XYZ file of C-alpha atoms in Angstrom:
756
model
C 145.413 86.314 126.436
C 146.545 89.191 128.459
C 150.970 90.139 127.965
C 152.030 88.769 131.019
C 155.485 91.539 131.704
C 153.419 94.693 131.854
C 155.484 95.083 134.737
C 159.452 93.906 135.084
C 158.729 90.711 137.394
C 161.473 88.457 139.186
C 160.431 85.064 138.045
C 160.498 83.499 141.313
C 161.305 79.556 142.044
C 157.975 77.855 141.505
C 159.388 75.942 145.166
C 159.775 79.678 146.447
C 156.186 80.210 145.111
C 154.188 77.674 147.004
C 155.404 77.854 150.518
C 154.052 81.047 150.544
C 150.410 81.503 151.659
C 147.790 84.243 151.557
C 147.722 87.149 154.120
C 145.418 89.349 153.139
C 141.692 87.152 154.194
C 140.493 89.020 156.302
C 137.099 91.064 157.602
C 139.551 94.166 157.642
C 139.132 96.935 155.383
C 142.504 98.621 154.443
C 143.945 101.875 154.816
C 146.356 103.962 152.248
C 148.996 101.240 151.312
C 151.427 104.501 151.923
C 150.324 104.434 156.281
C 152.499 101.086 156.256
C 155.794 103.301 156.123
C 157.995 104.745 158.915
C 156.799 107.844 159.630
C 160.971 109.354 160.655
C 162.200 107.710 156.968
C 159.415 106.359 154.775
C 161.043 103.234 154.580
C 158.616 100.066 154.154
C 157.342 98.237 157.848
C 157.806 94.514 159.011
C 155.447 92.928 161.426
C 157.863 92.219 163.872
C 155.619 90.098 166.595
C 151.460 89.439 167.186
C 151.701 93.218 168.549
C 154.216 95.380 166.710
C 155.549 95.681 163.562
C 159.376 97.964 162.991
C 161.043 100.113 160.709
C 164.336 97.754 159.540
C 166.271 101.068 158.536
C 166.129 102.996 161.581
C 164.642 100.482 164.160
C 161.544 102.793 165.408
C 158.550 100.509 166.359
C 154.885 100.801 166.241
C 152.453 98.990 167.617
C 150.285 96.818 165.956
C 146.389 98.330 166.053
C 148.144 101.632 164.875
C 149.011 100.075 161.476
C 146.504 97.194 161.033
C 144.400 98.536 158.375
C 147.643 100.307 156.487
C 148.980 96.237 156.707
C 145.882 95.219 155.553
C 146.124 97.069 151.935
C 150.209 95.938 151.854
C 149.160 92.302 152.423
C 146.724 92.348 149.936
C 148.906 93.836 147.091
C 151.460 91.184 148.574
C 148.927 88.985 147.397
C 148.427 90.497 143.455
C 151.846 90.124 143.119
C 152.056 86.359 144.700
C 149.034 85.022 142.424
C 150.043 86.805 139.349
C 153.736 85.284 139.453
C 151.957 81.471 140.335
C 149.787 82.137 136.835
C 152.830 82.955 135.263
C 154.731 80.305 137.051
C 151.941 77.956 135.761
C 151.922 79.469 132.452
C 155.920 78.912 132.239
C 156.107 75.635 133.220
C 152.583 73.916 133.301
C 153.012 72.970 137.320
C 148.809 72.071 137.854
C 149.555 72.998 141.996
C 150.845 76.465 141.108
C 147.166 76.621 139.153
C 145.973 75.466 141.545
C 147.084 77.877 144.404
C 145.732 80.866 142.305
C 142.810 79.214 141.253
C 142.488 79.306 145.477
C 143.483 82.726 146.407
C 141.237 84.469 143.630
C 137.806 81.780 145.421
C 139.067 83.205 148.658
C 139.077 86.437 147.014
C 136.206 86.478 145.152
C 134.158 85.001 148.797
C 135.375 88.284 151.082
C 135.023 91.117 148.295
C 131.206 91.019 148.088
C 130.977 91.250 152.016
C 133.024 94.763 152.902
C 131.163 97.533 152.202
C 132.161 100.578 150.036
C 134.699 102.372 152.002
C 134.621 106.048 152.332
C 136.340 106.240 148.764
C 134.888 103.827 146.837
C 137.033 101.051 147.678
C 136.010 97.847 149.453
C 139.548 95.763 149.689
C 140.600 98.949 150.727
C 139.089 102.753 151.730
C 139.702 103.825 148.222
C 139.060 102.440 144.543
C 142.206 103.330 142.968
C 143.899 100.969 145.447
C 141.593 98.590 144.690
C 142.599 98.713 140.748
C 146.304 98.251 141.557
C 145.120 94.867 143.486
C 142.798 93.532 141.411
C 144.893 94.580 137.864
C 147.424 91.978 139.427
C 144.643 89.546 140.005
C 143.147 89.866 136.615
C 146.744 88.815 135.188
C 146.674 85.946 137.803
C 143.398 84.799 136.568
C 144.556 85.038 132.778
C 147.370 82.410 133.654
C 145.277 80.101 135.033
C 141.612 80.992 133.058
C 142.039 76.996 131.276
C 143.346 75.022 134.294
C 139.492 76.539 136.143
C 136.296 74.187 136.338
C 133.037 76.371 134.879
C 131.654 76.580 138.276
C 135.318 78.112 139.764
C 135.767 80.396 136.481
C 131.308 81.494 137.907
C 132.394 82.060 141.058
C 135.432 83.993 140.569
C 134.299 85.977 137.859
C 130.837 86.874 139.582
C 132.055 87.282 142.956
C 135.295 89.250 142.505
C 135.933 90.871 138.884
C 132.254 91.758 138.337
C 131.463 93.032 141.162
C 134.670 95.404 140.973
C 133.523 97.291 137.745
C 130.624 97.865 139.714
C 132.218 99.121 141.959
C 134.909 101.355 140.574
C 133.325 102.180 137.084
C 131.789 105.586 137.557
C 135.287 107.105 138.719
C 135.706 106.643 134.659
C 136.681 108.718 133.256
C 135.992 112.003 134.210
C 137.783 111.835 137.221
C 141.324 113.784 139.196
C 143.896 111.453 139.163
C 144.778 111.240 135.944
C 146.935 108.417 136.150
C 143.793 106.254 138.260
C 141.744 107.031 134.722
C 144.753 104.611 132.970
C 144.516 102.475 135.731
C 140.554 102.061 135.732
C 140.772 101.408 131.353
C 143.418 99.319 132.246
C 140.911 97.074 135.059
C 137.976 97.170 132.979
C 139.717 96.477 129.817
C 141.757 93.294 131.385
C 139.215 92.273 133.124
C 136.584 92.537 129.256
C 139.965 90.253 128.004
C 139.875 87.661 129.776
C 136.054 87.020 130.795
C 136.062 87.597 126.668
C 133.371 90.051 127.275
C 132.970 92.478 124.438
C 130.923 94.453 126.472
C 133.385 95.379 128.990
C 135.753 95.906 126.489
C 133.571 98.744 124.812
C 132.773 99.888 128.545
C 136.734 100.506 128.489
C 137.863 101.980 125.341
C 135.188 102.387 122.574
C 132.771 104.181 124.169
C 132.623 107.246 123.223
C 133.770 109.754 126.179
C 136.445 106.775 126.948
C 137.803 106.237 123.069
C 141.870 105.510 123.138
C 142.188 109.612 121.719
C 140.885 110.904 125.012
C 142.879 108.920 126.867
C 145.526 110.973 125.373
C 143.929 114.438 126.768
C 145.863 113.214 129.650
C 148.831 115.244 128.685
C 149.705 117.977 127.127
C 150.517 118.423 123.470
C 154.141 119.128 124.644
C 153.514 115.586 125.952
C 153.703 116.689 129.873
C 151.719 115.064 132.197
C 149.681 117.323 133.954
C 150.197 115.757 137.392
C 153.918 116.442 136.567
C 156.737 114.672 135.574
C 157.273 113.223 138.767
C 153.629 110.408 137.630
C 154.786 110.997 134.023
C 156.763 107.398 133.452
C 153.743 105.924 135.437
C 151.108 106.742 133.290
C 153.661 105.818 129.747
C 153.725 102.480 131.302
C 150.407 102.160 131.746
C 149.771 103.325 127.771
C 152.123 100.944 127.240
C 150.339 97.949 128.720
C 147.367 99.020 127.209
C 148.946 98.668 123.393
C 150.177 95.078 124.531
C 146.552 94.321 126.406
C 145.213 95.645 123.036
C 147.390 94.075 120.028
C 145.324 94.985 116.354
C 143.438 97.387 118.222
C 145.438 99.365 119.104
C 146.373 100.833 115.644
C 149.066 102.875 114.382
C 148.062 106.003 115.615
C 147.762 104.569 119.757
C 151.871 103.213 118.376
C 152.806 106.731 117.399
C 150.964 108.276 120.225
C 153.389 106.073 122.397
C 156.299 106.515 120.675
C 156.127 110.713 120.713
C 155.188 110.007 124.956
C 158.310 108.703 125.091
C 160.909 111.127 123.357
C 158.784 113.943 125.218
C 159.871 112.029 128.642
C 163.157 112.276 127.801
C 162.579 116.387 127.492
C 161.117 116.589 131.555
C 164.342 114.833 132.553
C 167.556 115.843 134.401
C 170.901 114.651 132.595
C 171.303 112.218 135.493
C 167.650 110.574 134.092
C 166.068 111.976 137.163
C 162.778 113.912 136.963
C 162.397 117.307 138.652
C 161.219 116.700 142.433
C 158.094 119.502 142.577
C 155.015 118.840 144.326
C 152.580 117.140 142.401
C 149.018 117.661 141.819
C 145.940 115.842 141.284
C 144.808 117.851 138.377
C 141.386 116.846 136.994
C 140.498 116.036 133.446
C 137.345 118.968 133.687
C 140.330 121.212 134.784
C 143.199 120.013 132.339
C 140.019 120.387 129.432
C 138.940 123.945 130.176
C 142.746 125.214 129.365
C 144.172 125.536 125.879
C 147.156 124.785 126.485
C 149.677 126.170 123.823
C 152.465 123.661 122.144
C 155.601 124.591 123.589
C 159.586 123.254 124.335
C 159.033 124.651 128.235
C 156.112 123.045 129.276
C 154.570 125.684 129.816
C 150.834 124.093 130.306
C 152.243 123.053 133.860
C 154.340 125.862 134.159
C 158.448 124.327 133.623
C 161.266 125.476 132.406
C 164.331 124.271 132.333
C 167.095 126.203 131.174
C 170.405 124.254 130.101
C 173.776 124.048 129.335
C 177.152 121.749 127.974
C 179.492 122.978 130.379
C 183.648 121.693 130.318
C 182.651 119.764 133.812
C 179.554 118.204 132.034
C 175.718 119.110 131.996
C 173.913 121.567 134.048
C 170.141 122.091 134.634
C 168.620 124.528 136.509
C 164.245 123.842 136.788
C 162.005 126.730 137.804
C 157.908 125.959 138.333
C 156.256 128.934 137.311
C 153.488 127.689 136.414
C 149.819 126.745 138.521
C 150.124 125.493 142.397
C 150.451 122.075 142.362
C 148.696 119.334 144.775
C 150.486 119.613 148.467
C 152.275 122.000 146.658
C 153.007 125.159 148.845
C 155.651 127.024 146.931
C 155.924 129.954 144.066
C 158.589 129.912 142.275
C 160.710 126.395 143.479
C 164.068 125.362 142.272
C 165.892 122.234 141.429
C 169.508 122.417 140.159
C 171.819 119.790 138.886
C 175.208 120.335 138.070
C 178.992 118.152 138.358
C 176.422 114.519 138.072
C 174.415 116.069 141.086
C 171.597 118.179 142.738
C 173.205 120.330 144.102
C 169.411 122.918 145.032
C 166.458 120.615 145.390
C 163.251 121.688 146.024
C 160.891 120.666 148.867
C 158.879 117.545 146.833
C 155.937 115.706 148.237
C 157.174 112.781 151.032
C 154.712 110.047 151.234
C 150.925 110.506 152.597
C 152.911 109.121 156.631
C 155.562 111.028 156.741
C 155.268 112.678 160.756
C 156.431 115.831 158.806
C 153.701 115.896 155.699
C 151.565 118.184 157.107
C 154.258 120.468 158.557
C 157.172 120.968 156.476
C 156.008 119.257 152.704
C 152.506 120.804 152.484
C 154.607 124.653 153.231
C 156.542 126.693 151.549
C 159.024 126.990 153.541
C 159.868 123.186 151.912
C 160.530 125.335 148.557
C 163.553 127.883 147.480
C 161.550 130.724 147.614
C 160.414 134.222 150.091
C 157.570 133.288 153.169
C 155.758 136.706 153.599
C 154.940 137.902 157.603
C 155.554 133.733 157.809
C 152.482 132.409 155.844
C 152.209 130.402 153.169
C 151.841 131.390 149.928
C 148.683 131.876 148.387
C 146.876 129.272 145.963
C 147.289 131.195 142.731
C 149.855 130.607 140.044
C 152.886 132.682 137.985
C 152.905 134.238 134.793
C 156.167 134.152 132.455
C 157.339 137.349 131.521
C 160.642 136.778 129.466
C 162.185 133.608 128.269
C 165.675 133.240 125.992
C 165.873 129.561 125.254
C 168.222 128.059 122.736
C 171.135 130.571 123.411
C 174.526 130.066 125.281
C 172.515 132.116 127.496
C 169.449 131.431 128.890
C 166.830 133.244 130.820
C 163.541 132.657 132.434
C 161.737 135.711 134.284
C 158.429 135.042 135.878
C 155.509 136.890 138.040
C 153.270 135.897 140.604
C 150.368 138.768 141.929
C 149.152 138.188 144.845
C 151.711 135.840 146.898
C 150.240 137.031 149.778
C 147.306 139.845 150.255
C 148.720 142.786 148.716
C 152.141 142.084 147.660
C 153.163 141.214 144.850
C 156.786 138.789 143.231
C 159.556 138.488 140.475
C 162.074 136.181 139.910
C 164.808 136.030 136.699
C 166.642 133.221 136.722
C 169.880 132.823 134.290
C 171.963 130.329 133.096
C 175.622 130.673 132.124
C 178.079 128.827 129.553
C 179.972 128.059 133.016
C 177.092 126.444 134.462
C 177.009 129.639 136.902
C 173.153 130.694 138.418
C 172.184 134.210 137.903
C 169.233 134.942 140.466
C 167.268 137.753 141.414
C 164.305 138.083 143.091
C 162.271 141.156 143.942
C 158.800 141.560 146.262
C 156.573 144.612 146.224
C 153.585 145.885 148.700
C 152.004 149.175 150.192
C 152.644 147.844 153.178
C 155.496 146.725 155.481
C 155.694 143.096 155.561
C 158.562 140.434 157.346
C 160.343 138.556 153.998
C 161.660 135.062 154.885
C 164.018 134.066 151.731
C 165.755 130.511 152.010
C 168.426 127.838 149.700
C 168.006 124.600 150.765
C 171.788 123.799 150.609
C 173.311 119.994 149.578
C 175.553 119.963 152.085
C 176.133 122.589 155.756
C 175.975 125.925 155.340
C 179.394 128.235 155.847
C 179.409 131.508 156.258
C 181.966 134.701 157.736
C 179.455 135.335 160.595
C 179.571 134.938 163.836
C 176.548 132.324 164.368
C 175.025 131.343 167.951
C 171.437 128.741 168.775
C 168.407 130.513 168.386
C 165.490 127.756 169.000
C 162.322 128.966 168.109
C 163.485 131.810 166.605
C 161.938 131.350 163.171
C 158.353 130.606 164.631
C 156.212 127.388 165.078
C 153.714 127.366 162.292
C 154.099 126.645 158.056
C 156.644 124.311 158.566
C 159.050 126.991 160.528
C 158.241 124.068 163.410
C 159.874 121.090 161.641
C 163.265 122.939 161.603
C 166.076 122.317 163.966
C 169.408 123.341 164.366
C 167.952 127.056 163.979
C 171.491 129.330 164.182
C 171.257 133.322 163.881
C 173.041 136.043 162.827
C 173.552 139.783 162.044
C 174.113 139.472 157.923
C 175.444 141.441 156.143
C 174.348 143.266 152.178
C 177.154 141.014 150.837
C 177.879 137.206 151.712
C 179.238 134.483 150.740
C 178.104 131.270 151.769
C 179.488 127.811 150.675
C 177.597 124.002 151.056
C 180.160 121.886 150.748
C 178.967 118.214 149.667
C 181.035 114.810 150.845
C 182.695 112.464 148.390
C 181.493 109.425 148.264
C 178.805 110.327 145.953
C 178.244 109.842 142.259
C 178.875 113.351 141.723
C 182.081 113.493 143.886
C 183.177 115.854 146.697
C 181.818 119.418 146.142
C 181.194 123.220 146.622
C 178.119 125.601 145.616
C 178.966 128.541 146.147
C 176.606 131.922 146.782
C 177.733 135.003 146.300
C 174.514 137.100 147.832
C 173.229 140.890 147.530
C 171.452 141.958 149.579
C 169.589 145.386 151.243
C 171.297 146.316 155.147
C 169.774 144.989 158.804
C 169.304 141.565 157.561
C 169.503 138.532 159.448
C 170.822 135.319 158.360
C 169.858 131.931 159.538
C 170.831 128.378 158.827
C 168.528 125.051 159.728
C 168.080 122.147 159.510
C 164.622 120.812 157.578
C 163.527 117.484 156.512
C 164.518 115.949 153.191
C 162.136 113.464 151.902
C 162.708 110.027 151.908
C 165.633 109.505 154.406
C 166.137 110.399 157.479
C 168.594 112.980 156.777
C 168.423 116.966 157.136
C 168.132 119.179 154.503
C 170.427 122.428 155.165
C 169.095 125.564 155.251
C 169.906 129.627 154.705
C 167.697 131.645 155.490
C 168.121 135.870 155.088
C 165.554 137.912 156.987
C 164.040 141.413 156.371
C 161.224 143.104 158.867
C 159.127 145.996 158.052
C 159.732 146.211 154.745
C 157.910 147.624 151.438
C 160.327 145.807 149.065
C 163.024 143.826 148.969
C 165.589 142.530 146.253
C 167.709 139.966 146.578
C 170.791 138.709 144.099
C 171.915 135.183 144.175
C 175.077 134.305 142.317
C 175.397 129.875 142.651
C 178.381 128.460 141.350
C 179.385 125.260 141.473
C 182.984 124.086 141.596
C 184.198 120.563 142.531
C 186.574 119.760 145.511
C 189.579 121.515 146.304
C 189.101 123.922 143.109
C 188.093 127.654 143.327
C 184.901 128.238 140.861
C 184.596 130.541 138.153
C 183.058 133.529 140.014
C 185.338 136.053 141.345
C 183.295 139.595 142.001
C 179.871 140.104 142.009
C 178.757 143.667 142.195
C 175.109 145.283 141.692
C 174.186 149.062 141.228
C 172.163 150.221 142.731
C 173.382 150.382 146.376
C 170.018 150.558 147.268
C 168.220 147.221 146.280
C 165.124 147.852 147.952
C 163.980 150.804 146.481
C 165.262 150.300 143.029
C 162.676 149.157 139.799
C 165.896 147.917 137.471
C 169.207 146.723 138.746
C 172.462 146.037 136.920
C 174.489 143.336 137.980
C 177.960 142.815 137.124
C 179.464 138.596 137.227
C 183.140 139.036 137.246
C 184.821 135.286 136.150
C 188.154 134.091 135.699
C 188.053 135.426 132.394
C 185.154 136.751 131.058
C 182.945 139.200 132.920
C 178.848 139.202 132.599
C 176.353 142.549 132.566
C 172.483 142.574 133.011
C 169.895 144.450 133.645
C 166.561 143.006 135.330
C 164.464 145.201 135.387
C 160.952 144.622 137.816
C 158.778 147.185 135.873
C 159.176 145.167 132.097
C 159.967 141.655 133.985
C 162.663 141.172 132.185
C 166.359 140.418 132.626
C 168.345 140.916 129.477
C 172.693 140.167 128.624
C 174.040 143.554 128.357
C 177.578 141.481 127.751
C 179.269 140.033 126.320
C 177.058 140.256 123.081
C 176.062 137.671 121.100
C 175.347 135.640 123.556
C 171.533 135.395 123.539
C 171.724 134.501 120.413
C 169.357 131.223 119.493
C 171.302 128.851 118.113
C 169.121 126.132 115.474
C 168.190 123.248 117.516
C 165.654 120.788 117.163
C 161.835 121.592 118.549
C 159.537 119.061 119.883
C 156.347 119.492 118.703
C 152.651 118.389 119.263
C 152.715 115.607 116.520
C 155.903 113.289 116.444
C 158.037 114.962 113.346
C 160.593 112.834 111.979
C 162.312 111.839 108.791
C 160.861 109.236 107.446
C 163.187 106.020 107.089
C 163.873 104.730 103.166
C 161.662 102.560 101.879
C 161.879 99.053 102.167
C 161.852 96.747 98.969
C 158.500 96.142 97.719
C 158.949 92.199 97.948
C 159.862 92.783 102.024
C 157.318 94.743 102.488
C 154.611 92.109 101.492
C 156.472 89.783 102.943
C 156.468 91.526 106.065
C 153.620 94.330 106.316
C 149.629 94.154 106.434
C 148.047 95.844 103.830
C 148.187 99.836 103.865
C 144.907 100.694 105.386
C 142.108 102.547 102.081
C 142.956 105.979 101.663
C 140.444 109.186 102.744
C 139.479 109.082 98.570
C 138.687 105.424 98.758
C 136.415 106.130 101.612
C 134.594 108.816 100.114
C 134.246 107.424 96.974
C 132.446 104.081 98.946
C 129.614 106.398 100.646
C 129.497 108.646 97.281
C 128.656 105.366 95.632
C 126.568 104.014 97.993
C 124.307 107.186 98.621
C 123.476 107.128 95.011
C 122.109 103.868 95.155
C 120.015 103.850 98.137
C 116.431 106.027 98.497
C 117.708 108.974 100.660
C 113.855 110.161 101.315
C 113.199 110.883 104.887
C 116.418 111.531 105.568
C 117.904 114.667 107.520
C 121.649 115.201 108.115
C 123.077 118.046 109.075
C 125.451 120.059 106.367
C 126.971 122.856 105.286
C 125.435 125.043 103.129
C 125.713 127.720 102.016
C 128.338 128.845 104.150
C 126.902 127.450 107.153
C 126.205 124.583 108.626
C 121.861 123.551 108.642
C 119.706 120.343 109.473
C 118.391 119.692 106.251
C 116.251 116.754 104.665
C 117.838 114.982 101.877
C 115.992 113.508 98.506
C 117.805 111.881 96.494
C 121.481 111.664 95.115
C 122.983 111.218 91.011
C 126.125 110.961 89.740
C 126.185 115.233 89.775
C 124.812 116.328 94.041
C 122.925 115.290 97.080
C 119.509 116.817 96.403
C 118.483 118.240 99.885
C 114.949 120.165 100.370
C 115.108 123.787 101.630
C 111.712 126.070 102.124
C 110.066 123.619 99.457
C 112.843 123.956 97.346
C 115.314 120.827 96.371
C 119.339 122.244 96.231
C 121.036 120.494 94.693
C 124.794 120.154 96.391
C 127.898 119.292 94.366
C 129.844 116.746 95.498
C 132.732 118.484 94.950
C 131.751 121.283 97.284
C 131.132 118.383 99.859
C 133.305 118.738 102.767
C 134.278 115.193 104.334
C 132.962 115.742 107.517
C 129.290 116.605 105.280
C 129.401 113.504 103.985
C 130.160 111.703 107.150
C 127.207 112.988 108.649
C 124.866 112.090 105.433
C 125.946 108.302 105.729
C 125.633 108.094 109.286
C 122.071 109.373 109.120
C 121.433 107.058 106.486
C 123.357 103.870 106.340
C 122.565 104.310 110.360
C 122.035 99.804 110.515
C 124.920 99.439 107.733
C 128.471 98.714 109.867
C 129.868 97.942 106.658
C 129.509 101.740 105.448
C 129.566 103.486 108.708
C 133.685 102.197 109.287
C 134.058 104.468 106.097
C 131.890 107.396 107.333
C 134.305 106.692 110.895
C 137.327 106.935 108.651
C 136.017 110.713 107.335
C 135.252 111.974 110.470
C 138.769 112.667 110.953
C 140.081 115.549 113.344
C 139.778 117.010 116.183
C 136.762 118.865 115.248
C 135.173 116.664 114.859
C 135.661 113.697 117.924
C 131.903 114.064 118.870
C 130.837 112.550 115.686
C 133.795 110.248 115.200
C 133.050 109.113 118.785
C 129.340 108.751 117.766
C 129.447 106.592 114.376
C 132.123 104.288 116.649
C 129.504 103.586 119.475
C 126.968 103.158 117.021
C 129.403 100.480 115.047
C 130.404 98.423 118.416
C 126.524 98.195 118.995
C 125.962 96.816 115.401
C 129.374 94.723 114.826
C 131.995 95.231 117.500
C 134.260 93.548 114.524
C 134.033 96.791 112.526
C 134.001 99.033 115.265
C 138.140 97.520 116.017
C 138.411 97.766 112.351
C 137.628 101.663 112.398
C 139.992 102.031 115.559
C 142.881 100.353 113.755
C 142.403 102.847 110.804
C 142.275 105.855 113.051
C 145.953 107.893 112.223
C 148.115 109.605 114.716
């Protein structure tokens, strides 16, 4: 039986469940589920009457024909949840009315599913296979709950009309598609159907076939535990893998359980201090792109190009997220940042709104929605940055990166330092052989206030690439040194606060303030922009100082040398705080920022480093009696697997078999002759050559055994156990594939023997 709580759901009273009815039984093929959201504030819509739908938050209305297909998908998701709740209620109470309503609903979907053609993206209930899978996963759990209450005729109609048709429709997308979390949903979908239908072939297709083996699922994560779809999706994927572990039970094995524990620990490392995940735009990075890279182990999530700088200040934890790596899907901005201090997010990245948001195409997919620099008002090129320097684990933490070709002929750098007081020092530099217009932007937590005269300038910023989404634009003449304050009102989790930006820039700039969209609510995101026109080079220094309400902040003065920032290749930044002075040197030639004074604060301190595999102190062993009472027998060690195979090979006739083994330092296919207590004899160029057992590697013994015992599953289990390690994954998969053809029970036994 499947676990009935893969997702936390309310246990709705039976009387309330029985009042509901199916909503999605129609001849309409659904659209994307996110389309049934308000385009202004992203709230789920509600059907007002037969002709209109309305947003319950802002009141905006939509004609029924405009949202009909999206509404249909929403209805079918509701039906899936309702049918699953009925199945759980039947298991909990034995109420036959719940079982009958669930069975009738499943029969209705089994009737209509085959009537739909494949949609543009291989869905049937909806246009998209992944949307279908979300719905069907709930219906599979519903069927599991009422399975015993179905007649044989009902089971046949539901299984053949719905579930087996679903597998035929979506199976081609798995496992090699561009949605990592989609891979997991598909494996869960096909595997759950196999469990409920008691079909070992479907279980094999979902989990045990070589290209879908359990361990292959974990290639969706970098060695440091981060999802290639970026932290936005990381939680979803870990929850899905937890669901696999529950569904597979003993088949999951120790390997699987340890991996899940490691991913949960990695998840904590991707969070801000309030538990939230970074809001940078997500990316649909596919299996092929992910596997083509050679990611290194990292404490800073190098594989996705995200670095966290962290400090524990007297005002609480501070954290600066810097996204410097490969562009993500719907991600128009390079080098975006997110800053958390004073128990709240003071600088937000653009992020990604729902696809239906009216500014999705005009704001969220464009560079102006992030916190960096636009060149000539155009989006950034689709290129990733390169990390040039980082200093982590010290009282002062630094990260520097560069991107060549931010725009045609334009190279850019960003240097960042986080001080122990929670103050951020930011240095940006651009260089080109031709003059350009540079727009440097920063999105604040509240309205920006500057000691300048700003006048309304509607339309002054441009009409493309994000500018069109700006409102309340004001402009004024800039100064080489500016101080801008963004105030947060009270009532938030962190309380009233101010973010003060000390800005140093070349002379001749224009300053703009404006309101941009802020994501999932109708509230605008205040933006500050510095514009420099006709320049070949640009350098901007910003020191960001958070302070609670009615406090003056830490920074008293900021100076930068030389005065001509645009012409300099190296800058010296002096930051005067109330009790300490910091001096930094930023070099655009070397791509490094280094601390000049005070000394000693750039020395890393001892800290625990995450690893590609869990590294933890094992607990003290329990008493032997407790182990015997509560623990299953330990799997045989590698030596025992090998001893079993050597004994079987000595007792077998090997003549006529061939295997790939290491001979004289190279791997060759050789003819096997015989084996005795001392060696395995192979024939090379007409001569019988003994290969001593002590000189044969475990992988050689596994290959010989696979060649000789291809019809003996009890021995292939030992061969599969010896074929361990990433370099032998293909051999291990072939053995497991053959085992499942011969004896699925032995295949599951091999899966349980796999180590972490």
